[in-house]
mmCIF file of C-alpha atoms and ligand atoms in Angstrom:
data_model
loop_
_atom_site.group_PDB
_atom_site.id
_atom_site.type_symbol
_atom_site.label_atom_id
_atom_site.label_comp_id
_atom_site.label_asym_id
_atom_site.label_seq_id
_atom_site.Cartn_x
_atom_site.Cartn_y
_atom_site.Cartn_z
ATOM 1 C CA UNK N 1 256.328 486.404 48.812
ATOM 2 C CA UNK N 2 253.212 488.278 48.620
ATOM 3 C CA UNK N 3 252.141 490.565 51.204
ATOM 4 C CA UNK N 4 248.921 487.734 52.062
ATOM 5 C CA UNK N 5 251.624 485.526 52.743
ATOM 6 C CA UNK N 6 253.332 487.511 54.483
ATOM 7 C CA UNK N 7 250.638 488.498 56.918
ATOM 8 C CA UNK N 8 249.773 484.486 57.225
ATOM 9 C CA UNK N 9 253.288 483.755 58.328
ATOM 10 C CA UNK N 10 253.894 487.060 60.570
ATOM 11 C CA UNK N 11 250.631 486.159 62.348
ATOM 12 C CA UNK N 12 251.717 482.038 62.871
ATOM 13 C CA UNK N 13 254.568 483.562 64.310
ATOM 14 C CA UNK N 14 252.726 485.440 67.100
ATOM 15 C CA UNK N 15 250.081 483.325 67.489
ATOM 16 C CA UNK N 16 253.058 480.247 67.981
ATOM 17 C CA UNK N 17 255.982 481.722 70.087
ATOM 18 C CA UNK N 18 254.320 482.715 73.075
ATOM 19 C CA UNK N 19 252.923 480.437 73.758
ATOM 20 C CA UNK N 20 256.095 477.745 72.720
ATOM 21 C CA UNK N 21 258.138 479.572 75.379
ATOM 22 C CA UNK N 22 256.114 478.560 77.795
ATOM 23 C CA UNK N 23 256.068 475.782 80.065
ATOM 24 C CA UNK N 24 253.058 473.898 79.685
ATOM 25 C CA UNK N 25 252.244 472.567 83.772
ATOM 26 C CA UNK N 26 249.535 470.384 85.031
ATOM 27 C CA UNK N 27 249.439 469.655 88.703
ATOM 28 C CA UNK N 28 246.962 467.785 90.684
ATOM 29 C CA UNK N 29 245.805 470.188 92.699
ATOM 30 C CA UNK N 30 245.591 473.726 93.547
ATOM 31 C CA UNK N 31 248.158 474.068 95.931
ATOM 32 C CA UNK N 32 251.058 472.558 94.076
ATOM 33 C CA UNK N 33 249.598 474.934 91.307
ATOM 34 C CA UNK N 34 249.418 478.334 93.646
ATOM 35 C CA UNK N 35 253.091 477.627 94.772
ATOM 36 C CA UNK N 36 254.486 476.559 91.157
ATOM 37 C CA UNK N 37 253.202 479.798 89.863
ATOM 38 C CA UNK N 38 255.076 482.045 92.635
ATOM 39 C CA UNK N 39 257.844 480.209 90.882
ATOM 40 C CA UNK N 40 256.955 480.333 87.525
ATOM 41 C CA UNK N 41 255.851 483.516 86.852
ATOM 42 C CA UNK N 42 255.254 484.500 83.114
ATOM 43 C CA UNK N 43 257.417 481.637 82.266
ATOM 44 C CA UNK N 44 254.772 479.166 82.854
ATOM 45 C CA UNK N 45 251.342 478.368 82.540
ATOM 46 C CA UNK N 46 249.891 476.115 84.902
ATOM 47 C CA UNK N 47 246.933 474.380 85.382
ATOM 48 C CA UNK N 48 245.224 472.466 88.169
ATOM 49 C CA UNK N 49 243.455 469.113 87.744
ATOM 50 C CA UNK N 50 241.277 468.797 91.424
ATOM 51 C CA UNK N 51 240.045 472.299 92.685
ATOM 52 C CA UNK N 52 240.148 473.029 96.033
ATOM 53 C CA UNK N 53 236.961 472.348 97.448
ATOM 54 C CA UNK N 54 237.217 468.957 96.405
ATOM 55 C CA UNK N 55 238.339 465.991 98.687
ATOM 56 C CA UNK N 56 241.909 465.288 96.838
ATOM 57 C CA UNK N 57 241.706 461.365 97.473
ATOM 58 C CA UNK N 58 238.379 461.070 95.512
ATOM 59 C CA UNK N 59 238.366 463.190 92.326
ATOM 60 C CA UNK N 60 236.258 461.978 89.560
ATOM 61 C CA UNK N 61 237.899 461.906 85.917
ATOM 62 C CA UNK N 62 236.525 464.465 83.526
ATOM 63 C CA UNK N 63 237.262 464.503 79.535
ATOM 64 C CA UNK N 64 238.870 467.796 80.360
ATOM 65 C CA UNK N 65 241.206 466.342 82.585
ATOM 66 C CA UNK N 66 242.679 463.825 79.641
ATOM 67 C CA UNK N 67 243.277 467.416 77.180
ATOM 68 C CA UNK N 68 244.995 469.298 80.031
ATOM 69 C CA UNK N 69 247.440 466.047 80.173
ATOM 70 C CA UNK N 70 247.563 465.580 76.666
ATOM 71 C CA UNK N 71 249.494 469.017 76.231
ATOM 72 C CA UNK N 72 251.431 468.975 79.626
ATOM 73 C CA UNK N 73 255.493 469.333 79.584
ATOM 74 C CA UNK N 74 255.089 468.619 83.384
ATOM 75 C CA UNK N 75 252.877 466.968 85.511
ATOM 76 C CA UNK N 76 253.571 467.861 89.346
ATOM 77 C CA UNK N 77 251.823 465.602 92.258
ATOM 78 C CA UNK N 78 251.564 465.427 95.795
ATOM 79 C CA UNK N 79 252.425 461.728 95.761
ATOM 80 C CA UNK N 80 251.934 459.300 98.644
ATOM 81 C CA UNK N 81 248.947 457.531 97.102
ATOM 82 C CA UNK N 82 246.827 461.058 97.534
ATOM 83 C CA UNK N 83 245.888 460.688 93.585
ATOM 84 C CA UNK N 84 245.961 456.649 92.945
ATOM 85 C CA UNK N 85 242.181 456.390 93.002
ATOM 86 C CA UNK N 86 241.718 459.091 90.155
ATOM 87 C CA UNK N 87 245.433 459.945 88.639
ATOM 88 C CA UNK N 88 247.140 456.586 87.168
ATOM 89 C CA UNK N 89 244.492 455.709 84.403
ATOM 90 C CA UNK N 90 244.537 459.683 83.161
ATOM 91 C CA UNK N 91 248.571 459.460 82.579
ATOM 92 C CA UNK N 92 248.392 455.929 80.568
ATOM 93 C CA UNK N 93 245.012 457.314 79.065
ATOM 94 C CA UNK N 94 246.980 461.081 77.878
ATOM 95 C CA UNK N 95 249.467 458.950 75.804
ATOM 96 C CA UNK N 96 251.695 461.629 76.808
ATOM 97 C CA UNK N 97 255.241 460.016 77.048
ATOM 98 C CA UNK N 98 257.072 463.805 78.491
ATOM 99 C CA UNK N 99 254.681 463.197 82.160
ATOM 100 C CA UNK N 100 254.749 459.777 82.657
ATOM 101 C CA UNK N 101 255.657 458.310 85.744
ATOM 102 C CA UNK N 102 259.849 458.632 85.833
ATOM 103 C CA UNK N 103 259.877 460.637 82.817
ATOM 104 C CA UNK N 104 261.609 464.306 83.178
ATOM 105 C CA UNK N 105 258.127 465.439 82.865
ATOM 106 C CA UNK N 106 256.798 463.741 86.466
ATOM 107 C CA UNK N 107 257.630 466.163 89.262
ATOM 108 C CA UNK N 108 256.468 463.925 92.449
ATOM 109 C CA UNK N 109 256.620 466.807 95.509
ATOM 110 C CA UNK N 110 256.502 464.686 98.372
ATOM 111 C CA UNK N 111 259.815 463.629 97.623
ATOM 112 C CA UNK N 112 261.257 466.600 99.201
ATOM 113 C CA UNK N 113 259.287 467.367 101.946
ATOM 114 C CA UNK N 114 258.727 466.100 105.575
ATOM 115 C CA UNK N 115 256.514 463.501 105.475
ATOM 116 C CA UNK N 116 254.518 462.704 109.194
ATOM 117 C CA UNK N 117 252.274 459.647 110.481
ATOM 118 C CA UNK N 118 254.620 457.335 108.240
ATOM 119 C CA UNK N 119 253.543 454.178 108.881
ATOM 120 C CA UNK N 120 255.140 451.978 111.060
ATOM 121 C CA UNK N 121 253.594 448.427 110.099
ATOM 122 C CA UNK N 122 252.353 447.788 107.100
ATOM 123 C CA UNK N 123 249.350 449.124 106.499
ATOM 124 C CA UNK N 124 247.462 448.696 102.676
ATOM 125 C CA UNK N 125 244.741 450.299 101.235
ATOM 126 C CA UNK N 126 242.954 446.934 102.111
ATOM 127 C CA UNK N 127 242.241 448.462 105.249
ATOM 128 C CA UNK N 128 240.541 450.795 103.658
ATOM 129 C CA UNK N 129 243.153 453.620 105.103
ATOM 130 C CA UNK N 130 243.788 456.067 102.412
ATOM 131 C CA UNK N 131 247.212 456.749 103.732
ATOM 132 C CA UNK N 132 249.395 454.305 103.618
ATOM 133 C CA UNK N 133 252.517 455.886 102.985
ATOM 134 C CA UNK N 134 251.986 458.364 105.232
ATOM 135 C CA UNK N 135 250.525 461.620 105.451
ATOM 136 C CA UNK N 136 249.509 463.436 101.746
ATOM 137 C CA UNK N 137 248.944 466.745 103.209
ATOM 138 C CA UNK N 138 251.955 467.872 104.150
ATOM 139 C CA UNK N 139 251.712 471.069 102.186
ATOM 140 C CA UNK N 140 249.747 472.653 105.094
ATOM 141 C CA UNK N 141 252.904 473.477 106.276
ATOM 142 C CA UNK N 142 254.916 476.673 105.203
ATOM 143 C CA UNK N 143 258.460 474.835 105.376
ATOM 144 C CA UNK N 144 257.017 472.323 102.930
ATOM 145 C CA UNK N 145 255.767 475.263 100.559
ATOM 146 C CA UNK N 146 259.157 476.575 101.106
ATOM 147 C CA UNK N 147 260.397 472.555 99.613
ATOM 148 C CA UNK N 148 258.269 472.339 96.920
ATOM 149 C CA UNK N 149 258.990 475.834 95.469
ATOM 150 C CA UNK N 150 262.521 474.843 95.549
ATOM 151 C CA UNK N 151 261.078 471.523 93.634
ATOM 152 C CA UNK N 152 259.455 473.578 91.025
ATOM 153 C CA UNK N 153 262.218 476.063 90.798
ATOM 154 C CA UNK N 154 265.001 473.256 90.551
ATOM 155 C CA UNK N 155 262.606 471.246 87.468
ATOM 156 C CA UNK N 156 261.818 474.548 85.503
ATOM 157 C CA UNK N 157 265.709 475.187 85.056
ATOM 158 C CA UNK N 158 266.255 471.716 83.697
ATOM 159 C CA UNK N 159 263.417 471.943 81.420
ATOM 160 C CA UNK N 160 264.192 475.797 80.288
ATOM 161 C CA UNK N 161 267.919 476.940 81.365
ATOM 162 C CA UNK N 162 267.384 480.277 79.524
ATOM 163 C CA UNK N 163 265.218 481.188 82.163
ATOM 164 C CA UNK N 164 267.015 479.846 85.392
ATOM 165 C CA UNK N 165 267.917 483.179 86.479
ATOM 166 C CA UNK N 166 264.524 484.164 86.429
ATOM 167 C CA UNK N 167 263.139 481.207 88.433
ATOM 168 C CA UNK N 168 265.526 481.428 90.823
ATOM 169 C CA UNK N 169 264.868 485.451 91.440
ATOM 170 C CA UNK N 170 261.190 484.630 91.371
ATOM 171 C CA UNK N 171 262.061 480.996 94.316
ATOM 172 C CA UNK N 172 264.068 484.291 96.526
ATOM 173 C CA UNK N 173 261.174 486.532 96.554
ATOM 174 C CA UNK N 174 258.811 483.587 97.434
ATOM 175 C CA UNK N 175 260.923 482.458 99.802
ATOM 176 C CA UNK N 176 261.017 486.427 101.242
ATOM 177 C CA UNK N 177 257.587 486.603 101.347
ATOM 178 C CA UNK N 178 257.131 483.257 103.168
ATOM 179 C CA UNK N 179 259.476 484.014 105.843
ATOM 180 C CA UNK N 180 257.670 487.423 106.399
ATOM 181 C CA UNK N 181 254.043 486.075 106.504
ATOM 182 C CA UNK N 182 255.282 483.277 108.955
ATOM 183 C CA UNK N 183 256.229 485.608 111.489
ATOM 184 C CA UNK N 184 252.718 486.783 111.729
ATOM 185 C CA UNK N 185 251.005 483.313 111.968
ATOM 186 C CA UNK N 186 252.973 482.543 114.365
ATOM 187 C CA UNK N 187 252.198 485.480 116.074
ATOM 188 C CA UNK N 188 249.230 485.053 115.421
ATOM 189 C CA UNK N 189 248.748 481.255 117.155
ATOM 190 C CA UNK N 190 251.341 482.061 119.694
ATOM 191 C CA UNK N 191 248.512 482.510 122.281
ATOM 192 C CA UNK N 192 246.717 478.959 121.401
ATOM 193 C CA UNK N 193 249.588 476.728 121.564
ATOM 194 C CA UNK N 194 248.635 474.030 122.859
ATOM 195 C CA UNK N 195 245.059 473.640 122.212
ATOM 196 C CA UNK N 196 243.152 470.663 121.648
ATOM 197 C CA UNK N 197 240.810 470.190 118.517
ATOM 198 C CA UNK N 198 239.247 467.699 116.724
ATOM 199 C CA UNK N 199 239.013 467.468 113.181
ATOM 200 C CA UNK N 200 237.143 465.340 110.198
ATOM 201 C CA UNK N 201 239.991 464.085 108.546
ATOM 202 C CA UNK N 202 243.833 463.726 108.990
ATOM 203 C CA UNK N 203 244.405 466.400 106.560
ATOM 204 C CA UNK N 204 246.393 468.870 109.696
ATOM 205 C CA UNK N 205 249.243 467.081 110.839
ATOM 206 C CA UNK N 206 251.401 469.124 109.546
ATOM 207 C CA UNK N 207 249.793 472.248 110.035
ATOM 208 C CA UNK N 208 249.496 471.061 113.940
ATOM 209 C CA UNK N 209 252.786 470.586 114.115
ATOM 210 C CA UNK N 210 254.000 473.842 112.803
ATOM 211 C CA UNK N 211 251.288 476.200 114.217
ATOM 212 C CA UNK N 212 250.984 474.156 117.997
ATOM 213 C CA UNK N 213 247.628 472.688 117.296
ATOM 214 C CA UNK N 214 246.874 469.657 119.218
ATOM 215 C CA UNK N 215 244.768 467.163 117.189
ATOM 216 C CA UNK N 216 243.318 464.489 119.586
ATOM 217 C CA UNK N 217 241.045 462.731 117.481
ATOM 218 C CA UNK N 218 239.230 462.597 114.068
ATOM 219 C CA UNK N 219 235.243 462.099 113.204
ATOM 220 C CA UNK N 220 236.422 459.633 110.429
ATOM 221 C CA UNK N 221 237.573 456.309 112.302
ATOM 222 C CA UNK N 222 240.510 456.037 109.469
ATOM 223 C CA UNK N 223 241.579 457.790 107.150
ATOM 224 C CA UNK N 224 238.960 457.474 104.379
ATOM 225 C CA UNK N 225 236.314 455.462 106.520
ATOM 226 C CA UNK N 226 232.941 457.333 107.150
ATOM 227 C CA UNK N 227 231.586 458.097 110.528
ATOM 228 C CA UNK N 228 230.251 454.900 112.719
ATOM 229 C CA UNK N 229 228.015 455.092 115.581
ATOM 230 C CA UNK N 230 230.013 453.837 118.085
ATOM 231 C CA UNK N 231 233.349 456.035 116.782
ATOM 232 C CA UNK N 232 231.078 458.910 117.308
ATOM 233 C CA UNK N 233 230.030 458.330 120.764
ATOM 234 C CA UNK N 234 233.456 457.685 122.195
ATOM 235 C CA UNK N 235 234.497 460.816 120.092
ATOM 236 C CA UNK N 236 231.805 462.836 122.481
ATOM 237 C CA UNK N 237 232.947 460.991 125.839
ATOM 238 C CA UNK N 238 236.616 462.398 125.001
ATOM 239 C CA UNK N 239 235.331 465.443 124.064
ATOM 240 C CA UNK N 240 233.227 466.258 127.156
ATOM 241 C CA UNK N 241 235.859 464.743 129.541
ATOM 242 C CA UNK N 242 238.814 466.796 128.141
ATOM 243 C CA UNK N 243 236.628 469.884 127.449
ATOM 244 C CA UNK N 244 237.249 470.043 123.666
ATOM 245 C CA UNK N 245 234.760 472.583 122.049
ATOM 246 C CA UNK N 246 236.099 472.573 118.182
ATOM 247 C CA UNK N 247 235.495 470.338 115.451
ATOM 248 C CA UNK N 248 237.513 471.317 112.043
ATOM 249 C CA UNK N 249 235.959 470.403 109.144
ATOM 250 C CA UNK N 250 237.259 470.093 105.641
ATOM 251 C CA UNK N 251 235.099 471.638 103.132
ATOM 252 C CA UNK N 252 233.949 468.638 101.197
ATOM 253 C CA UNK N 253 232.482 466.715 104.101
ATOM 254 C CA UNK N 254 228.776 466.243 105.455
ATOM 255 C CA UNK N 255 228.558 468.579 108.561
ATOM 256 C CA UNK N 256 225.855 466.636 110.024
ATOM 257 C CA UNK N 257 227.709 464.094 112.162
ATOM 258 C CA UNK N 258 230.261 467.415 113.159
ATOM 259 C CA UNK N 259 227.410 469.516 113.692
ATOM 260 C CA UNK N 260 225.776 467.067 116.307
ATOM 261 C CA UNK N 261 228.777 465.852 118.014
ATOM 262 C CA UNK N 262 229.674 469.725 118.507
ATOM 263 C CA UNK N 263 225.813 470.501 119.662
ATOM 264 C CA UNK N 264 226.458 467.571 122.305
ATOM 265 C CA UNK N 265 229.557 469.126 123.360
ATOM 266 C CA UNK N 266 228.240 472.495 123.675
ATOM 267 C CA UNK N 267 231.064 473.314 120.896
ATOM 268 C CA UNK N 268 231.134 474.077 117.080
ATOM 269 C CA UNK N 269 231.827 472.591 113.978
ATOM 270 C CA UNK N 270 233.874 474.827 111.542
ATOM 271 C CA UNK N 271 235.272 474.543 108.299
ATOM 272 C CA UNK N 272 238.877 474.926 107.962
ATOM 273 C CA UNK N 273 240.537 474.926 104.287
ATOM 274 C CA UNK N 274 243.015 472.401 103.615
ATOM 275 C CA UNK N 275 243.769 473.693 100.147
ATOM 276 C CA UNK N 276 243.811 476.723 97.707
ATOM 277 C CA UNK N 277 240.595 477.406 96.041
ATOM 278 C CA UNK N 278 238.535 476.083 99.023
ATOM 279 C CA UNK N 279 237.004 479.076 99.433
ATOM 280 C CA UNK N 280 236.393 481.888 96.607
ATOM 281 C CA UNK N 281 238.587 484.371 98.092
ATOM 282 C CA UNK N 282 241.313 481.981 98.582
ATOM 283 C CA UNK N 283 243.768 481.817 95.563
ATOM 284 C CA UNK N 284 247.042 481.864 97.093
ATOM 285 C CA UNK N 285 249.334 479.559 99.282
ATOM 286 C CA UNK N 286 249.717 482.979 101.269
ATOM 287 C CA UNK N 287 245.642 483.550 101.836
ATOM 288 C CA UNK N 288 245.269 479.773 102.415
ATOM 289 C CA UNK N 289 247.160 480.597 105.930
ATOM 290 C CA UNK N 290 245.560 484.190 106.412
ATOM 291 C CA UNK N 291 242.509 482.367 106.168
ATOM 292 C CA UNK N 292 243.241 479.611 108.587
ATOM 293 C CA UNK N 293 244.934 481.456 110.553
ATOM 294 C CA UNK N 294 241.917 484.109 111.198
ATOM 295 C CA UNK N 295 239.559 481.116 111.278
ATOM 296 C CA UNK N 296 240.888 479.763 114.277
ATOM 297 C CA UNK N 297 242.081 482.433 116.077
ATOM 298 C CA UNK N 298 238.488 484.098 115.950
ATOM 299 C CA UNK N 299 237.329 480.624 117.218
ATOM 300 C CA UNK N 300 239.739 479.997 120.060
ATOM 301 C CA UNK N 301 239.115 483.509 121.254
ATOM 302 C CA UNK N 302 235.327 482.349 121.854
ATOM 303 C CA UNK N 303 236.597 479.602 124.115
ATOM 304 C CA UNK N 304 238.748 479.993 127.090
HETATM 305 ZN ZN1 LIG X 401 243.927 462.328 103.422
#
């Protein structure tokens, strides 16, 4: 062989195994990405389809989306219905047989995690409710993160044993970290248990639950529905008879109707991040919380 070929073949070789003992993950979105790579660490690379400042339920399809499926080994989701208006066609589209739905390569995370506002008639996206199987955002609370890192953890030992030792010594430190940081938000809303908020969407239950937040009503009418007149106006009566001052707003909304109802309720409208990558500075499930966390504290400090 001559010492050309030789080069060629050394340099295939690094340029190929790297990057072959990898896991190649797509998940759609950045939470489900942030937690999978506390998992994964330099085991796998992993790749977000929606970013964070963008309303999960509508995402629209890009080229780019179909090439980061095309070359996925996994494909994790948040499930209950969150990605049916943008997901579905980009799976059949990728040709990819390793992610599609069932395949080894289809992590679905709601699956193992608590699941609220479960629906209790039947209720179709006819209604124009965009959650019909019950509440999508259930990441926003730690235990859940705590679920779906187990998820992630569990999948990436089928899919590379060699490496389960480190996935699981990657899940423990996680897990460590998790317990560690909850302490402080909940030391943190200890003081505001209890306190009644409004926000745009249902996109808090589970964060509510967990942190003490009480959520008495929404700006949206339903899940999915835009603001109407007459939704708005009852939303200020309850406001101004129960003396609610804060409207929470996720990041991809219009703050006009939240801006006026919280000028007529001599309250404010702020925007609280339901997701990684909302905000610049915010590229971890860990400074997702610190974020919220300091968001709302500052704010409930303002009101008594
Ligand atoms: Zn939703």
């Amino acid at each position: 062989m001559s010492i050309r070929k030789i080069l060629i073949v050394a340099g295939l070789i690094a340029g190929i195994c790297p990057a072959a003992g990898k896991l190649n993950v797509v998940t759609s979105t950045e939470d489900l990405a942030a937690i999978g790579r506390e998992v994964g660490g330099d085991h796998v690379s992993i790749d977000s389809i929606a970013k964070g400042y963008q309303d999960p339920h509508f995402v629209e399809p890009k080229p780019s989306f179909l090439l980061k499926l095309q070359k996925a080994d996994l494909l994790a989701v948040v499930g209950l219905q969150l990605e049916i208006g943008w997901l579905p066609p980009l799976i059949t589209q990728s040709g990819n047989s390793k992610i599609q739905v069932g395949a080894k390569g289809y992590l679905d995370l709601s699956t193992a995690s608590e699941v609220l506002e479960l629906p209790t008639t039947t209720v179709t996206r006819a209604d124009g409710d965009v959650h019909p199987l019950g509440n999508p955002h259930y990441w926003l609370d730690p235990e859940n993160g705590r679920r779906i890192a187990r998820s992630f953890k569990d999948r990436f030992s089928e899919m590379q044993p060699a490496e389960a030792a480190y996935f699981d010594q990657h899940l423990k430190d996680f897990e460590n970290r998790l317990t560690e940081n909850e302490k402080r938000w909940d030391a943190a809303m200890a003081p505001y248990k209890g306190r009644k908020v409004v926000t745009y969407h249902r996109s808090f239950p589970n964060f509510s639950k967990r942190f003490g937040l009480n959520v008495v009503d929404y700006v949206e009418p339903k899940p999915g529905i835009p603001p109407s007149p007459s939704h708005t106006l009852e939303l200020i009566n309850k406001m101004k008879q129960e003396n609610i001052k804060l409207i929470l707003v996720e990041p991809y909304f219009d703050m006009r109707t939240p801006d006026s109802v919280a000028q007529q309720v001599g309250g404010t409208a702020l925007v609280l991040l339901p997701s990684v990558g909302g905000e610049k500075q915010v590229q971890t499930y860990f400074q997702l919380f610190d974020y919220d966390v300091n968001l709302l504290t500052s704010a409930f400090g303002k009101y008594k």
